[in-house]
Tab-separated table of C-alpha atoms in Angstrom:
chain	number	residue	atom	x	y	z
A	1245	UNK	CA	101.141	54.845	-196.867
A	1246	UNK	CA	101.102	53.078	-200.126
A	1247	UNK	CA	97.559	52.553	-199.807
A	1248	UNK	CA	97.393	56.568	-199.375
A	1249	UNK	CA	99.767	57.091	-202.544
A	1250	UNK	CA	97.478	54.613	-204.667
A	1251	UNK	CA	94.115	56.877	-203.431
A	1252	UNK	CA	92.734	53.852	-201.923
A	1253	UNK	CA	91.624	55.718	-198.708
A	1254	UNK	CA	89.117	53.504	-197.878
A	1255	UNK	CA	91.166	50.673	-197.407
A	1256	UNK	CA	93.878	53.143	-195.364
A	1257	UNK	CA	90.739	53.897	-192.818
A	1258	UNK	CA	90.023	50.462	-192.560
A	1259	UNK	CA	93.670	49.415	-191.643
A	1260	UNK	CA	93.854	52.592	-189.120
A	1261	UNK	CA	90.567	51.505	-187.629
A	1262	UNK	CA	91.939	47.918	-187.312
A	1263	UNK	CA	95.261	49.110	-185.718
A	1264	UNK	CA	93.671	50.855	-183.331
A	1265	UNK	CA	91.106	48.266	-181.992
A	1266	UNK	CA	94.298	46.203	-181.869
A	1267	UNK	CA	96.256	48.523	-179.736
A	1268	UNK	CA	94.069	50.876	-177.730
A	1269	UNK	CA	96.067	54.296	-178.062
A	1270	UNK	CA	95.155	55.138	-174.133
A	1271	UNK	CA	97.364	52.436	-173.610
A	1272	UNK	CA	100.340	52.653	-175.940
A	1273	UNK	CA	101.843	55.656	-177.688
A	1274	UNK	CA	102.965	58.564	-177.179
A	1275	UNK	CA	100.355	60.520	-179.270
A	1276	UNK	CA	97.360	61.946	-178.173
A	1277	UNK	CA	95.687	64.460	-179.717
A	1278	UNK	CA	92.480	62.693	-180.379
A	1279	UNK	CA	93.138	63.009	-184.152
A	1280	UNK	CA	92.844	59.548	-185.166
A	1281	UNK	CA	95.171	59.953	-188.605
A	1282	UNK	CA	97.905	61.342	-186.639
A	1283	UNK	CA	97.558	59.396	-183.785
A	1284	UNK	CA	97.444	56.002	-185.242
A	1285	UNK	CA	100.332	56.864	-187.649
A	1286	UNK	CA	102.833	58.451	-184.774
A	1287	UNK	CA	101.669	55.583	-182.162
A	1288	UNK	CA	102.394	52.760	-185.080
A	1289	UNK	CA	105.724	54.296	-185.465
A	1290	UNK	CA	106.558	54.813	-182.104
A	1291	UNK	CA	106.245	50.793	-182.025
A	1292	UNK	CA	108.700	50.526	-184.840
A	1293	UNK	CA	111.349	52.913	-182.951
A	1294	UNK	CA	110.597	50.752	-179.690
A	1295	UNK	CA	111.533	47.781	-181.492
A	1296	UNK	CA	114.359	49.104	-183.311
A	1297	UNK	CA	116.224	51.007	-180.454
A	1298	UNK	CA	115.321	54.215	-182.048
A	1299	UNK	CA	114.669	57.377	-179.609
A	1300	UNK	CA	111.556	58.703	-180.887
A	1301	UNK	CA	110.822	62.083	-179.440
A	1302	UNK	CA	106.919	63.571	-180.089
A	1303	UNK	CA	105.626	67.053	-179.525
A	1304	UNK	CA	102.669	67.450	-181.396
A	1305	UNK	CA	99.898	70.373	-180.651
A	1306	UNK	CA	97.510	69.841	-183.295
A	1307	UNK	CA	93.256	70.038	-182.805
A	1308	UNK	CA	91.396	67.150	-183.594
A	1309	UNK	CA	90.270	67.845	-186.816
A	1310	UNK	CA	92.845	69.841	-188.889
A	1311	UNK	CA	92.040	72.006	-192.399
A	1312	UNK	CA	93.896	69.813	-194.401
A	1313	UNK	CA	92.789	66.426	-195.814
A	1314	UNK	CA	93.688	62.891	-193.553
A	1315	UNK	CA	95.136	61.533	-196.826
A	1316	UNK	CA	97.770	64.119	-197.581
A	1317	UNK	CA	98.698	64.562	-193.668
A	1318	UNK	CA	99.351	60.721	-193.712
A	1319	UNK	CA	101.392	60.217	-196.608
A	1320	UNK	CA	103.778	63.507	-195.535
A	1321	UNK	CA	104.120	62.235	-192.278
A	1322	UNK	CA	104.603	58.444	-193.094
A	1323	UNK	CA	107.034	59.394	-195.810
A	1324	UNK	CA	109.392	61.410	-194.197
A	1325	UNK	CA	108.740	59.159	-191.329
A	1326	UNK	CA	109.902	56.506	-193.314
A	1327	UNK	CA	112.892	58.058	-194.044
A	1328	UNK	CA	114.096	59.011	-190.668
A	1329	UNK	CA	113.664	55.515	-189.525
A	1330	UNK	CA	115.746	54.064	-192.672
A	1331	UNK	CA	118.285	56.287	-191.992
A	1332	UNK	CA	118.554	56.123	-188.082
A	1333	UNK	CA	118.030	52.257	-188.744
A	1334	UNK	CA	122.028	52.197	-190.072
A	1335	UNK	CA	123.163	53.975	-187.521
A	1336	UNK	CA	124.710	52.509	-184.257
A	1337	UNK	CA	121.891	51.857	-181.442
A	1338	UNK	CA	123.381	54.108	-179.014
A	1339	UNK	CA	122.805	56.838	-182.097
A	1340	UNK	CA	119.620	56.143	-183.446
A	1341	UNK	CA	117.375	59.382	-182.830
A	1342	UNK	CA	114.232	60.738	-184.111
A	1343	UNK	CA	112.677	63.694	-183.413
A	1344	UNK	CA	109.012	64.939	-184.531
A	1345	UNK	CA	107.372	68.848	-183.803
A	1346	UNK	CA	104.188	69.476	-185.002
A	1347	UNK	CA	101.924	72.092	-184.309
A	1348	UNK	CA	98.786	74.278	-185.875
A	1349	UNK	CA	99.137	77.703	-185.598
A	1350	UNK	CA	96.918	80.247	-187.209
A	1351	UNK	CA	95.713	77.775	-189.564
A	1352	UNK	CA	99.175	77.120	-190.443
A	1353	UNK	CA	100.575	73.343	-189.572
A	1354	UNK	CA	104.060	73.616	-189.032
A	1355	UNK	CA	106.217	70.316	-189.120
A	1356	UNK	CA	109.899	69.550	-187.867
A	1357	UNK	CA	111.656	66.271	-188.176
A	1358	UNK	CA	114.938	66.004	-186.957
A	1359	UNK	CA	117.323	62.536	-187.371
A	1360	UNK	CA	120.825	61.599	-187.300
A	1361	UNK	CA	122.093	59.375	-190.306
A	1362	UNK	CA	125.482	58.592	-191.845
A	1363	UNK	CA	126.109	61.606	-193.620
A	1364	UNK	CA	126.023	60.275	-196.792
A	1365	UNK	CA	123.182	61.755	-199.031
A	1366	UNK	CA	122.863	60.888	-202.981
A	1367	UNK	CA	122.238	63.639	-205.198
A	1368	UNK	CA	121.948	63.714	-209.041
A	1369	UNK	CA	123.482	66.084	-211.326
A	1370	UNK	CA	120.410	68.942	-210.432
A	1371	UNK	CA	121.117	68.865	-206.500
A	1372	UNK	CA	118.051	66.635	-206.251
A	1373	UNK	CA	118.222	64.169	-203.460
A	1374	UNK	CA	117.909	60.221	-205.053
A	1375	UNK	CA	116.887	56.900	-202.995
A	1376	UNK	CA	119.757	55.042	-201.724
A	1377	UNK	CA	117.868	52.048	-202.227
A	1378	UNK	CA	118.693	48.888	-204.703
A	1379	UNK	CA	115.746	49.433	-207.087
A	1380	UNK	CA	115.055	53.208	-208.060
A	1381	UNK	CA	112.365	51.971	-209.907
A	1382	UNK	CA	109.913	51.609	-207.490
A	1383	UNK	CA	111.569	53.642	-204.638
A	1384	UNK	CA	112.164	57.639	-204.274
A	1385	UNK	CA	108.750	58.835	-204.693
A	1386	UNK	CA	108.343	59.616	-200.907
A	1387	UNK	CA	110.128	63.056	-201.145
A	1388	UNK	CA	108.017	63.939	-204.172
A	1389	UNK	CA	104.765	62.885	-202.719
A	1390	UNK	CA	105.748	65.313	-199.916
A	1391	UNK	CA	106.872	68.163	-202.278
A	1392	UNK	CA	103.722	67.400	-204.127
A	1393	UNK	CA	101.190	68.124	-200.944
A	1394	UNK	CA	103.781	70.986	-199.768
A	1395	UNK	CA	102.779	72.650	-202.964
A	1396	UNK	CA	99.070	71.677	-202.963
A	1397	UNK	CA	98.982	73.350	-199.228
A	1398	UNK	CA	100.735	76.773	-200.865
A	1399	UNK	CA	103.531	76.013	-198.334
A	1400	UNK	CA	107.209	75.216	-198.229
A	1401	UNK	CA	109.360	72.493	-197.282
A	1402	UNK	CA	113.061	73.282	-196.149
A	1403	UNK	CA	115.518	70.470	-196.115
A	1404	UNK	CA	118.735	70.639	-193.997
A	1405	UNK	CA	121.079	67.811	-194.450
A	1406	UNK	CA	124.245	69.522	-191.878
A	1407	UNK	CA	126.308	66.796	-190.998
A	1408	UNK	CA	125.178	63.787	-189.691
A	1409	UNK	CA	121.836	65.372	-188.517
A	1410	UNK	CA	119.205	65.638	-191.526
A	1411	UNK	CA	116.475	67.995	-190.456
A	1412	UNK	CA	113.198	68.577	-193.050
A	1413	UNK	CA	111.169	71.818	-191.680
A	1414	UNK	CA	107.298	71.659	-193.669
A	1415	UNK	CA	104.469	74.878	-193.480
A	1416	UNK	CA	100.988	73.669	-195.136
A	1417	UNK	CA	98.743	76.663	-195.294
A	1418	UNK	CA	94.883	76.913	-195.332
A	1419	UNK	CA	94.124	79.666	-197.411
C-alpha cells in the first residue's frame, strides 16, 4: 500500500506478481475473481486474519478488469483493510470479525466493510476521525487517501461507527 501511496506502481506489480508465484491463489484464498489487484490483496489479507484469529468473511462480485485504476482500488481496499484488522486485532479472539462486500453494478463498485472494535474512536474538534496510533506524524493518512479516490471516482463514502461495530459503506462511479 505504501508503495501505492508513494505512486511507485511498478514496484507494487512487482511485489503482487511475486506474492502470487509464492502462493498460487487456486490454492489459498478466498478470492477469486480473476482480478489479480483484488485478488492478491484480499488473499494476502485473508493470511493475516488466519494468523491472527480474525474471521474474515469475502463476498466479492467484481469482473476481471474493473473501470477504475488498480492503484486507487488497492490503496482503498488495503487502507480500510488495514484498519479493520488494527482494530479487530485489540479485540478478544473469540471477537475478532471482519467482513468485506464488494460488487460492480452498473458501472458502479459498491464496497462494504464491516468490523467490530472497542468502541473507542478519536475525533478532533471538527468531528474528523484521528489515528489512535503513537506517532500522528506519519500515521492517519489512510482515511484521506480513501476520501481522496472516493472523490476522484464522483462517489461517496459513508462511515458508521454504532457501537462496537464500525461499518465504512464506499460507491466509486464511472462516469
Amino acid at each position: 500500500i505504501e508503495m501505492l501511496d508513494n505512486n511507485q506502481n511498478e514496484s507494487a506489480i512487482d511485489y503482487l506478481r511475486k506474492l502470487i508465484n509464492i502462493v498460487p491463489l487456486n490454492n489459498l484464498g478466498i478470492s477469486r475473481t480473476d482480478n489479480i489487484v483484488i485478488d492478491a490483496l484480499i488473499n494476502a489479507k485473508y493470511i493475516y486474519a488466519q494468523k491472527n484469529g480474525i474471521h474474515f468473511d469475502v463476498q466479492i462480485n467484481v469482473p476481471i478488469q474493473l473501470p477504475f485504476e488498480n492503484a486507487d482500488i488497492s490503496i482503498l481496499l488495503g487502507n480500510i483493510l488495514d484498519n479493520a484488522f488494527e482494530a479487530s486485532i485489540q479485540l478478544p479472539v473469540s471477537e475478532r470479525f471482519v467482513e468485506l462486500l464488494m460488487r460492480l453494478e452498473n458501472n458502479t463498485l459498491c464496497i462494504a466493510l464491516k468490523n467490530r472494535y472497542n468502541g473507542f474512536v478519536v475525533r478532533d474538534k471538527n468531528g474528523n476521525m484521528l489515528t489512535t496510533k503513537g506517532d500522528a506524524q506519519n500515521h492517519g493518512i489512510g482515511l484521506k487517501s480513501v476520501y481522496r479516490i472516493t472523490n476522484k471516482y464522483h462517489g461517496s463514502i459513508v462511515i458508521d461507527d454504532s457501537v462496537n461495530m464500525f461499518t465504512v459503506k464506499i460507491m466509486l462511479c464511472d462516469i
